[in-house]
Amino acid sequence: METPRERAEKLREEIRKHDYHYYVLDQPLISDAEYDRLFRELVELEQAYPDLVTPDSPTQRVGGEVLKGFTPVQHRVPLLSLDNAFNERELRDFNRRLKERLGDEAVAYVCELKIDGVSIALVYQDGVLMSGATRGDGIVGEDVTANIRTIKSLPLRLTYPLPRVEVRGEVYMPKEAFARLNREREDRGEKTFANPRNAAAGSIRQLDPKVTAGRTLGLLVYDILHLEGKEIDSQRETLEFLSELGFPVDRNFRWCASLDEVLEYCEEWQGRRHELPYEIDGVVVKLNSLPARQLLGATAKSPRWAIAYKFPAEEKET
Ligand SMILES: NC(=O)c1cnc(N)c2cc(Br)sc12
């Protein structure tokens, strides 16, 4: 016979698995009714035995109190921004500069969609979420942990208890949720958001986590800022590992053997951006090899081993 603690742990594991399948893979394994029954059983068990509650329990996503302000957080690793390229010539210049510095070392890239959202840095200790902070000025951001916990695709516990890992991702508002939110605000005579990025920024900078919980936000993780307990050599490996850890990762990335393949990817997704449920404003082109990145380093503002190709602004529907 299971003890209440064993039952609670089993329910948490089960609910965590279903959250991953529903919110990250978009492939639910059970009906909403069956999920609600599991969730309700855990809530009732934790109410009956309050000392069973753990911070990573799925019942603990929406905090209680309303904050008075946001605590500043100093990032261990500065969150750099990216230089921009607006056309093929600027991408070719980037490629040439990089090859000149790396000599004849083979240069492969990984291209990833540039999500039009809000950058976030997440810290996990022994596999459990410790904090989430906005980019701020790149050195100091704002602690928005209580708000990002409400994002259902954000894991509160990773699949392995890594001693410490810090990752970077983008919080975004899906296009449909953005349109719905603005319709609701218009109906209430409230100011509407200009674009999904502003709506996402406004939603994670709420002082009341219940308001954030009421907004539909997504998360896509794309970089490891700090890692203990595992060696990784490339961006492709980074993205696969992030996915194994339970993070939502944009599967549209592509390893490119040459700049020509990078240009093909940029052209393809400039034409396909409307197919996506979230807004993108370009492509991030990254040197795949992590050791080679070390050789290149970064300027005060941005890495020498990556560049953002920005799509031309779309004509606004009149
Ligand atoms: N995949 C990526 O690296 C990525 C995606 N979306 C973004 N808005 C950004 C911003 C930086 Br800086 S990197 C990056």
mmCIF file of C-alpha atoms and ligand atoms in Angstrom:
data_model
loop_
_atom_site.group_PDB
_atom_site.id
_atom_site.type_symbol
_atom_site.label_atom_id
_atom_site.label_comp_id
_atom_site.label_asym_id
_atom_site.label_seq_id
_atom_site.Cartn_x
_atom_site.Cartn_y
_atom_site.Cartn_z
ATOM 1 C CA MET A 1 0.000 0.000 0.000
ATOM 2 C CA GLU A 2 1.421 3.421 -1.044
ATOM 3 C CA THR A 3 2.087 6.062 1.629
ATOM 4 C CA PRO A 4 0.580 9.522 0.940
ATOM 5 C CA ARG A 5 4.116 10.780 0.084
ATOM 6 C CA GLU A 6 4.662 7.944 -2.399
ATOM 7 C CA ARG A 7 1.242 8.583 -3.931
ATOM 8 C CA ALA A 8 1.961 12.327 -4.206
ATOM 9 C CA GLU A 9 5.322 11.694 -5.885
ATOM 10 C CA LYS A 10 3.723 9.243 -8.316
ATOM 11 C CA LEU A 11 0.962 11.733 -9.198
ATOM 12 C CA ARG A 12 3.520 14.532 -9.730
ATOM 13 C CA GLU A 13 5.542 12.361 -12.094
ATOM 14 C CA GLU A 14 2.390 11.351 -13.982
ATOM 15 C CA ILE A 15 1.113 14.948 -14.277
ATOM 16 C CA ARG A 16 4.597 16.204 -15.309
ATOM 17 C CA LYS A 17 4.622 13.619 -18.118
ATOM 18 C CA HIS A 18 1.140 14.662 -19.288
ATOM 19 C CA ASP A 19 2.070 18.389 -19.147
ATOM 20 C CA TYR A 20 5.066 17.613 -21.374
ATOM 21 C CA HIS A 21 2.982 15.656 -23.882
ATOM 22 C CA TYR A 22 0.171 18.230 -23.928
ATOM 23 C CA TYR A 23 2.049 21.564 -23.785
ATOM 24 C CA VAL A 24 5.427 20.698 -25.323
ATOM 25 C CA LEU A 25 4.739 17.891 -27.795
ATOM 26 C CA ASP A 26 1.113 18.954 -28.441
ATOM 27 C CA GLN A 27 0.275 15.200 -28.311
ATOM 28 C CA PRO A 28 -1.894 14.555 -25.205
ATOM 29 C CA LEU A 29 -1.932 10.909 -23.997
ATOM 30 C CA ILE A 30 -5.148 11.164 -21.923
ATOM 31 C CA SER A 31 -8.403 13.146 -21.990
ATOM 32 C CA ASP A 32 -8.714 16.501 -20.215
ATOM 33 C CA ALA A 33 -11.200 14.859 -17.815
ATOM 34 C CA GLU A 34 -8.690 12.147 -16.874
ATOM 35 C CA TYR A 35 -5.946 14.797 -16.450
ATOM 36 C CA ASP A 36 -8.222 16.921 -14.227
ATOM 37 C CA ARG A 37 -8.969 13.854 -12.075
ATOM 38 C CA LEU A 38 -5.199 13.236 -11.516
ATOM 39 C CA PHE A 39 -4.623 16.921 -10.763
ATOM 40 C CA ARG A 40 -7.571 17.079 -8.327
ATOM 41 C CA GLU A 41 -6.340 13.972 -6.507
ATOM 42 C CA LEU A 42 -2.914 15.631 -6.005
ATOM 43 C CA VAL A 43 -4.473 18.927 -4.830
ATOM 44 C CA GLU A 44 -6.664 17.047 -2.286
ATOM 45 C CA LEU A 45 -3.713 14.913 -1.113
ATOM 46 C CA GLU A 46 -1.563 18.033 -0.564
ATOM 47 C CA GLN A 47 -4.443 19.756 1.254
ATOM 48 C CA ALA A 48 -4.799 16.710 3.538
ATOM 49 C CA TYR A 49 -1.005 16.527 4.089
ATOM 50 C CA PRO A 50 0.358 20.098 3.654
ATOM 51 C CA ASP A 51 3.931 19.102 4.547
ATOM 52 C CA LEU A 52 3.949 16.962 1.385
ATOM 53 C CA VAL A 53 3.895 20.058 -0.861
ATOM 54 C CA THR A 54 7.122 20.608 -2.852
ATOM 55 C CA PRO A 55 8.027 23.729 -4.901
ATOM 56 C CA ASP A 56 8.209 21.624 -8.099
ATOM 57 C CA SER A 57 4.716 20.186 -7.610
ATOM 58 C CA PRO A 58 2.463 20.919 -10.609
ATOM 59 C CA THR A 59 -0.032 22.385 -8.108
ATOM 60 C CA GLN A 60 2.457 25.156 -7.247
ATOM 61 C CA ARG A 61 2.565 26.981 -10.593
ATOM 62 C CA VAL A 62 0.396 29.949 -9.642
ATOM 63 C CA GLY A 63 1.815 31.706 -6.572
ATOM 64 C CA GLY A 64 -0.308 33.439 -3.971
ATOM 65 C CA GLU A 65 0.949 36.894 -3.271
ATOM 66 C CA VAL A 66 0.958 40.019 -5.410
ATOM 67 C CA LEU A 67 4.499 41.460 -5.628
ATOM 68 C CA LYS A 68 5.264 45.112 -4.809
ATOM 69 C CA GLY A 69 8.017 45.214 -7.403
ATOM 70 C CA PHE A 70 10.624 43.066 -9.175
ATOM 71 C CA THR A 71 13.904 42.103 -7.507
ATOM 72 C CA PRO A 72 16.952 42.873 -9.668
ATOM 73 C CA VAL A 73 18.920 39.781 -10.700
ATOM 74 C CA GLN A 74 22.563 39.877 -11.844
ATOM 75 C CA HIS A 75 23.063 37.342 -14.640
ATOM 76 C CA ARG A 76 26.068 35.032 -14.045
ATOM 77 C CA VAL A 77 26.685 35.152 -17.800
ATOM 78 C CA PRO A 78 25.840 38.435 -19.593
ATOM 79 C CA LEU A 79 22.889 37.924 -21.933
ATOM 80 C CA LEU A 80 24.367 39.314 -25.151
ATOM 81 C CA SER A 81 22.348 40.655 -28.060
ATOM 82 C CA LEU A 82 23.034 39.852 -31.708
ATOM 83 C CA ASP A 83 24.499 41.858 -34.552
ATOM 84 C CA ASN A 84 22.028 42.163 -37.424
ATOM 85 C CA ALA A 85 22.357 41.340 -41.102
ATOM 86 C CA PHE A 86 19.703 42.692 -43.452
ATOM 87 C CA ASN A 87 20.724 41.096 -46.720
ATOM 88 C CA GLU A 88 22.811 38.396 -48.395
ATOM 89 C CA ARG A 89 25.923 40.593 -48.705
ATOM 90 C CA GLU A 90 25.984 41.234 -44.939
ATOM 91 C CA LEU A 91 25.587 37.515 -44.273
ATOM 92 C CA ARG A 92 28.436 36.748 -46.645
ATOM 93 C CA ASP A 93 30.593 39.377 -44.888
ATOM 94 C CA PHE A 94 29.841 37.680 -41.554
ATOM 95 C CA ASN A 95 30.801 34.303 -43.022
ATOM 96 C CA ARG A 96 34.043 35.676 -44.511
ATOM 97 C CA ARG A 97 35.099 37.419 -41.253
ATOM 98 C CA LEU A 98 34.436 34.208 -39.361
ATOM 99 C CA LYS A 99 36.424 32.045 -41.804
ATOM 100 C CA GLU A 100 39.333 34.508 -41.748
ATOM 101 C CA ARG A 101 39.553 34.156 -37.950
ATOM 102 C CA LEU A 102 39.093 30.389 -37.910
ATOM 103 C CA GLY A 103 41.511 29.605 -40.712
ATOM 104 C CA ASP A 104 40.710 26.527 -42.715
ATOM 105 C CA GLU A 105 38.758 24.954 -39.835
ATOM 106 C CA ALA A 106 35.499 23.589 -41.241
ATOM 107 C CA VAL A 107 32.737 26.119 -40.585
ATOM 108 C CA ALA A 108 29.236 24.692 -40.110
ATOM 109 C CA TYR A 109 26.273 26.683 -38.853
ATOM 110 C CA VAL A 110 22.982 26.000 -37.128
ATOM 111 C CA CYS A 111 20.071 28.197 -38.218
ATOM 112 C CA GLU A 112 17.186 28.792 -35.812
ATOM 113 C CA LEU A 113 14.017 30.844 -36.093
ATOM 114 C CA LYS A 114 14.235 34.186 -34.286
ATOM 115 C CA ILE A 115 11.164 34.239 -32.047
ATOM 116 C CA ASP A 116 9.607 37.673 -31.599
ATOM 117 C CA GLY A 117 9.149 37.502 -27.835
ATOM 118 C CA VAL A 118 10.908 38.304 -24.557
ATOM 119 C CA SER A 119 14.284 36.799 -23.650
ATOM 120 C CA ILE A 120 14.383 34.924 -20.345
ATOM 121 C CA ALA A 121 17.191 33.293 -18.366
ATOM 122 C CA LEU A 122 16.239 30.202 -16.314
ATOM 123 C CA VAL A 123 18.318 28.657 -13.510
ATOM 124 C CA TYR A 124 17.874 25.028 -12.375
ATOM 125 C CA GLN A 125 19.642 23.423 -9.415
ATOM 126 C CA ASP A 126 19.545 19.617 -8.958
ATOM 127 C CA GLY A 127 16.988 19.630 -11.755
ATOM 128 C CA VAL A 128 14.565 22.002 -9.996
ATOM 129 C CA LEU A 129 13.663 25.494 -11.256
ATOM 130 C CA MET A 130 15.265 28.108 -9.010
ATOM 131 C CA SER A 131 14.641 31.360 -10.889
ATOM 132 C CA GLY A 132 13.651 33.094 -14.071
ATOM 133 C CA ALA A 133 14.794 36.596 -15.015
ATOM 134 C CA THR A 134 14.268 38.984 -17.901
ATOM 135 C CA ARG A 135 17.303 40.069 -19.936
ATOM 136 C CA GLY A 136 17.140 43.676 -18.676
ATOM 137 C CA ASP A 137 20.320 45.434 -19.888
ATOM 138 C CA GLY A 138 22.047 42.076 -20.378
ATOM 139 C CA ILE A 139 23.833 42.275 -17.030
ATOM 140 C CA VAL A 140 20.966 42.881 -14.598
ATOM 141 C CA GLY A 141 17.423 41.714 -15.251
ATOM 142 C CA GLU A 142 14.206 41.419 -13.216
ATOM 143 C CA ASP A 143 13.211 38.381 -11.187
ATOM 144 C CA VAL A 144 9.976 37.148 -12.804
ATOM 145 C CA THR A 145 10.105 33.618 -11.335
ATOM 146 C CA ALA A 146 6.542 33.699 -9.964
ATOM 147 C CA ASN A 147 5.223 34.619 -13.412
ATOM 148 C CA ILE A 148 7.200 32.239 -15.606
ATOM 149 C CA ARG A 149 6.201 29.343 -13.325
ATOM 150 C CA THR A 150 2.677 29.775 -14.692
ATOM 151 C CA ILE A 151 3.857 28.882 -18.246
ATOM 152 C CA LYS A 152 2.696 25.273 -18.624
ATOM 153 C CA SER A 153 5.392 24.301 -21.159
ATOM 154 C CA LEU A 154 8.113 25.431 -18.726
ATOM 155 C CA PRO A 155 9.340 22.407 -16.713
ATOM 156 C CA LEU A 156 9.443 22.936 -12.931
ATOM 157 C CA ARG A 157 11.673 19.843 -12.741
ATOM 158 C CA LEU A 158 14.028 18.505 -15.437
ATOM 159 C CA THR A 159 14.238 14.863 -16.500
ATOM 160 C CA TYR A 160 17.754 14.628 -14.944
ATOM 161 C CA PRO A 161 18.840 16.219 -11.623
ATOM 162 C CA LEU A 162 21.818 18.113 -13.186
ATOM 163 C CA PRO A 163 23.738 19.913 -10.393
ATOM 164 C CA ARG A 164 23.246 23.278 -12.124
ATOM 165 C CA VAL A 165 22.149 24.464 -15.534
ATOM 166 C CA GLU A 166 21.265 27.944 -16.793
ATOM 167 C CA VAL A 167 19.411 28.263 -20.072
ATOM 168 C CA ARG A 168 18.109 31.028 -22.275
ATOM 169 C CA GLY A 169 14.864 31.057 -24.143
ATOM 170 C CA GLU A 170 12.115 33.241 -25.449
ATOM 171 C CA VAL A 171 8.691 33.719 -23.871
ATOM 172 C CA TYR A 172 6.129 34.495 -26.576
ATOM 173 C CA MET A 173 2.402 34.959 -27.022
ATOM 174 C CA PRO A 174 0.952 32.783 -29.812
ATOM 175 C CA LYS A 175 -0.734 34.768 -32.600
ATOM 176 C CA GLU A 176 -4.203 33.362 -31.776
ATOM 177 C CA ALA A 177 -3.890 34.177 -28.070
ATOM 178 C CA PHE A 178 -2.730 37.684 -28.969
ATOM 179 C CA ALA A 179 -5.755 38.290 -31.198
ATOM 180 C CA ARG A 180 -8.127 36.906 -28.511
ATOM 181 C CA LEU A 181 -6.536 39.011 -25.740
ATOM 182 C CA ASN A 182 -6.836 42.191 -27.803
ATOM 183 C CA ARG A 183 -10.497 41.431 -28.643
ATOM 184 C CA GLU A 184 -11.220 40.979 -24.922
ATOM 185 C CA ARG A 185 -9.391 44.214 -24.050
ATOM 186 C CA GLU A 186 -11.193 46.109 -26.776
ATOM 187 C CA ASP A 187 -14.558 44.782 -25.497
ATOM 188 C CA ARG A 188 -13.591 46.083 -22.039
ATOM 189 C CA GLY A 189 -12.585 49.451 -23.507
ATOM 190 C CA GLU A 190 -8.967 48.799 -22.534
ATOM 191 C CA LYS A 191 -5.840 49.700 -24.519
ATOM 192 C CA THR A 192 -4.807 46.895 -26.870
ATOM 193 C CA PHE A 193 -1.228 45.584 -27.307
ATOM 194 C CA ALA A 194 0.581 46.674 -30.487
ATOM 195 C CA ASN A 195 2.094 43.241 -31.140
ATOM 196 C CA PRO A 196 2.587 39.801 -29.522
ATOM 197 C CA ARG A 197 6.036 40.768 -28.213
ATOM 198 C CA ASN A 198 4.601 43.674 -26.205
ATOM 199 C CA ALA A 199 1.779 41.434 -24.991
ATOM 200 C CA ALA A 200 4.305 38.799 -23.828
ATOM 201 C CA ALA A 201 6.473 41.451 -22.133
ATOM 202 C CA GLY A 202 3.432 42.973 -20.426
ATOM 203 C CA SER A 203 2.273 39.516 -19.311
ATOM 204 C CA ILE A 204 5.506 38.400 -17.661
ATOM 205 C CA ARG A 205 6.043 41.764 -15.979
ATOM 206 C CA GLN A 206 2.777 41.504 -14.047
ATOM 207 C CA LEU A 207 3.031 41.963 -10.269
ATOM 208 C CA ASP A 208 0.166 39.507 -9.800
ATOM 209 C CA PRO A 209 1.042 35.976 -11.048
ATOM 210 C CA LYS A 210 -2.676 35.206 -11.361
ATOM 211 C CA VAL A 211 -2.885 37.732 -14.198
ATOM 212 C CA THR A 212 0.061 36.062 -15.953
ATOM 213 C CA ALA A 213 -1.585 32.671 -15.394
ATOM 214 C CA GLY A 214 -4.629 33.987 -17.255
ATOM 215 C CA ARG A 215 -2.539 34.821 -20.337
ATOM 216 C CA THR A 216 -1.566 32.151 -22.880
ATOM 217 C CA LEU A 217 2.234 32.234 -23.085
ATOM 218 C CA GLY A 218 4.668 29.873 -24.784
ATOM 219 C CA LEU A 219 8.355 29.257 -24.205
ATOM 220 C CA LEU A 220 11.087 28.075 -26.574
ATOM 221 C CA VAL A 221 14.570 27.403 -25.152
ATOM 222 C CA TYR A 222 17.614 27.735 -27.422
ATOM 223 C CA ASP A 223 20.893 28.251 -25.535
ATOM 224 C CA ILE A 224 22.730 26.850 -22.536
ATOM 225 C CA LEU A 225 24.404 29.665 -20.599
ATOM 226 C CA HIS A 226 26.035 27.460 -17.949
ATOM 227 C CA LEU A 227 26.163 23.668 -17.534
ATOM 228 C CA GLU A 228 27.543 21.403 -14.795
ATOM 229 C CA GLY A 229 27.498 17.640 -15.057
ATOM 230 C CA LYS A 230 27.634 17.238 -18.820
ATOM 231 C CA GLU A 231 30.012 18.059 -21.728
ATOM 232 C CA ILE A 232 28.532 19.458 -24.955
ATOM 233 C CA ASP A 233 30.452 20.385 -28.140
ATOM 234 C CA SER A 234 27.953 21.823 -30.589
ATOM 235 C CA GLN A 235 24.739 23.805 -30.964
ATOM 236 C CA ARG A 236 23.015 20.803 -32.535
ATOM 237 C CA GLU A 237 23.887 18.751 -29.434
ATOM 238 C CA THR A 238 22.736 21.649 -27.230
ATOM 239 C CA LEU A 239 19.272 21.718 -28.806
ATOM 240 C CA GLU A 240 18.909 17.913 -28.619
ATOM 241 C CA PHE A 241 20.018 17.926 -24.949
ATOM 242 C CA LEU A 242 17.619 20.778 -24.051
ATOM 243 C CA SER A 243 14.824 18.710 -25.536
ATOM 244 C CA GLU A 244 15.902 15.604 -23.564
ATOM 245 C CA LEU A 245 15.844 17.687 -20.363
ATOM 246 C CA GLY A 246 12.167 18.425 -20.990
ATOM 247 C CA PHE A 247 12.408 21.963 -22.396
ATOM 248 C CA PRO A 248 10.253 23.072 -25.340
ATOM 249 C CA VAL A 249 12.643 23.486 -28.288
ATOM 250 C CA ASP A 250 11.755 24.815 -31.738
ATOM 251 C CA ARG A 251 12.269 21.795 -34.009
ATOM 252 C CA ASN A 252 12.620 23.959 -37.136
ATOM 253 C CA PHE A 253 16.377 24.400 -36.614
ATOM 254 C CA ARG A 254 18.728 23.213 -39.363
ATOM 255 C CA TRP A 255 22.439 22.281 -39.425
ATOM 256 C CA CYS A 256 23.985 24.014 -42.456
ATOM 257 C CA ALA A 257 27.272 22.905 -44.038
ATOM 258 C CA SER A 258 27.764 26.227 -45.835
ATOM 259 C CA LEU A 259 26.535 29.780 -46.093
ATOM 260 C CA ASP A 260 24.608 28.851 -49.219
ATOM 261 C CA GLU A 261 22.535 26.454 -47.115
ATOM 262 C CA VAL A 262 22.049 29.258 -44.546
ATOM 263 C CA LEU A 263 20.744 31.532 -47.304
ATOM 264 C CA GLU A 264 18.360 28.793 -48.469
ATOM 265 C CA TYR A 265 17.005 28.430 -44.912
ATOM 266 C CA CYS A 266 16.530 32.207 -44.548
ATOM 267 C CA GLU A 267 14.687 32.419 -47.856
ATOM 268 C CA GLU A 268 12.521 29.387 -47.039
ATOM 269 C CA TRP A 269 11.361 30.702 -43.670
ATOM 270 C CA GLN A 270 10.874 34.274 -44.864
ATOM 271 C CA GLY A 271 8.177 32.742 -47.071
ATOM 272 C CA ARG A 272 6.824 30.322 -44.445
ATOM 273 C CA ARG A 273 6.650 32.608 -41.360
ATOM 274 C CA HIS A 274 2.849 32.877 -41.663
ATOM 275 C CA GLU A 275 2.584 29.075 -41.167
ATOM 276 C CA LEU A 276 3.878 29.380 -37.593
ATOM 277 C CA PRO A 277 1.614 29.821 -34.541
ATOM 278 C CA TYR A 278 4.035 32.483 -33.225
ATOM 279 C CA GLU A 279 5.697 35.546 -34.766
ATOM 280 C CA ILE A 280 9.311 35.443 -35.908
ATOM 281 C CA ASP A 281 11.333 38.437 -37.110
ATOM 282 C CA GLY A 282 14.253 36.609 -38.683
ATOM 283 C CA VAL A 283 16.755 33.789 -38.413
ATOM 284 C CA VAL A 284 19.594 33.357 -35.917
ATOM 285 C CA VAL A 285 22.703 31.968 -37.604
ATOM 286 C CA LYS A 286 25.108 30.352 -35.110
ATOM 287 C CA LEU A 287 28.505 28.710 -35.519
ATOM 288 C CA ASN A 288 27.780 25.082 -34.637
ATOM 289 C CA SER A 289 31.089 24.208 -32.932
ATOM 290 C CA LEU A 290 31.274 25.404 -29.302
ATOM 291 C CA PRO A 291 35.115 25.130 -29.120
ATOM 292 C CA ALA A 292 35.382 27.247 -32.304
ATOM 293 C CA ARG A 293 33.104 29.848 -30.657
ATOM 294 C CA GLN A 294 35.638 30.114 -27.853
ATOM 295 C CA LEU A 295 38.309 31.058 -30.415
ATOM 296 C CA LEU A 296 36.099 33.889 -31.684
ATOM 297 C CA GLY A 297 34.724 35.215 -28.387
ATOM 298 C CA ALA A 298 32.399 38.202 -28.173
ATOM 299 C CA THR A 299 32.501 41.983 -28.285
ATOM 300 C CA ALA A 300 30.977 43.847 -25.305
ATOM 301 C CA LYS A 301 27.628 43.741 -27.068
ATOM 302 C CA SER A 302 27.392 40.613 -29.147
ATOM 303 C CA PRO A 303 29.090 37.300 -30.016
ATOM 304 C CA ARG A 304 31.324 37.089 -33.095
ATOM 305 C CA TRP A 305 30.037 33.557 -33.754
ATOM 306 C CA ALA A 306 26.372 34.396 -34.400
ATOM 307 C CA ILE A 307 24.305 36.923 -36.315
ATOM 308 C CA ALA A 308 20.610 37.673 -36.700
ATOM 309 C CA TYR A 309 19.307 37.811 -40.251
ATOM 310 C CA LYS A 310 16.310 40.170 -40.027
ATOM 311 C CA PHE A 311 13.380 39.703 -42.394
ATOM 312 C CA PRO A 312 12.227 42.866 -44.187
ATOM 313 C CA ALA A 313 9.328 44.443 -42.210
ATOM 314 C CA GLU A 314 5.981 43.120 -43.452
ATOM 315 C CA GLU A 315 3.531 45.641 -44.923
ATOM 316 C CA LYS A 316 0.883 46.101 -42.238
ATOM 317 C CA GLU A 317 -2.641 45.178 -43.387
ATOM 318 C CA THR A 318 -4.423 48.517 -43.744
HETATM 319 N N1 LIG B 1 17.179 30.537 -31.437
HETATM 320 C C1 LIG B 1 17.785 31.612 -30.965
HETATM 321 O O1 LIG B 1 18.961 31.642 -30.681
HETATM 322 C C2 LIG B 1 16.968 32.835 -30.729
HETATM 323 C C3 LIG B 1 15.618 32.815 -31.005
HETATM 324 N N2 LIG B 1 14.845 33.906 -30.799
HETATM 325 C C4 LIG B 1 15.366 35.048 -30.323
HETATM 326 N N3 LIG B 1 14.547 36.126 -30.146
HETATM 327 C C5 LIG B 1 16.750 35.131 -30.021
HETATM 328 C C6 LIG B 1 17.465 36.233 -29.480
HETATM 329 C C7 LIG B 1 18.771 35.944 -29.291
HETATM 330 BR BR1 LIG B 1 20.061 37.144 -28.588
HETATM 331 S S1 LIG B 1 19.159 34.357 -29.738
HETATM 332 C C8 LIG B 1 17.528 34.019 -30.218
#
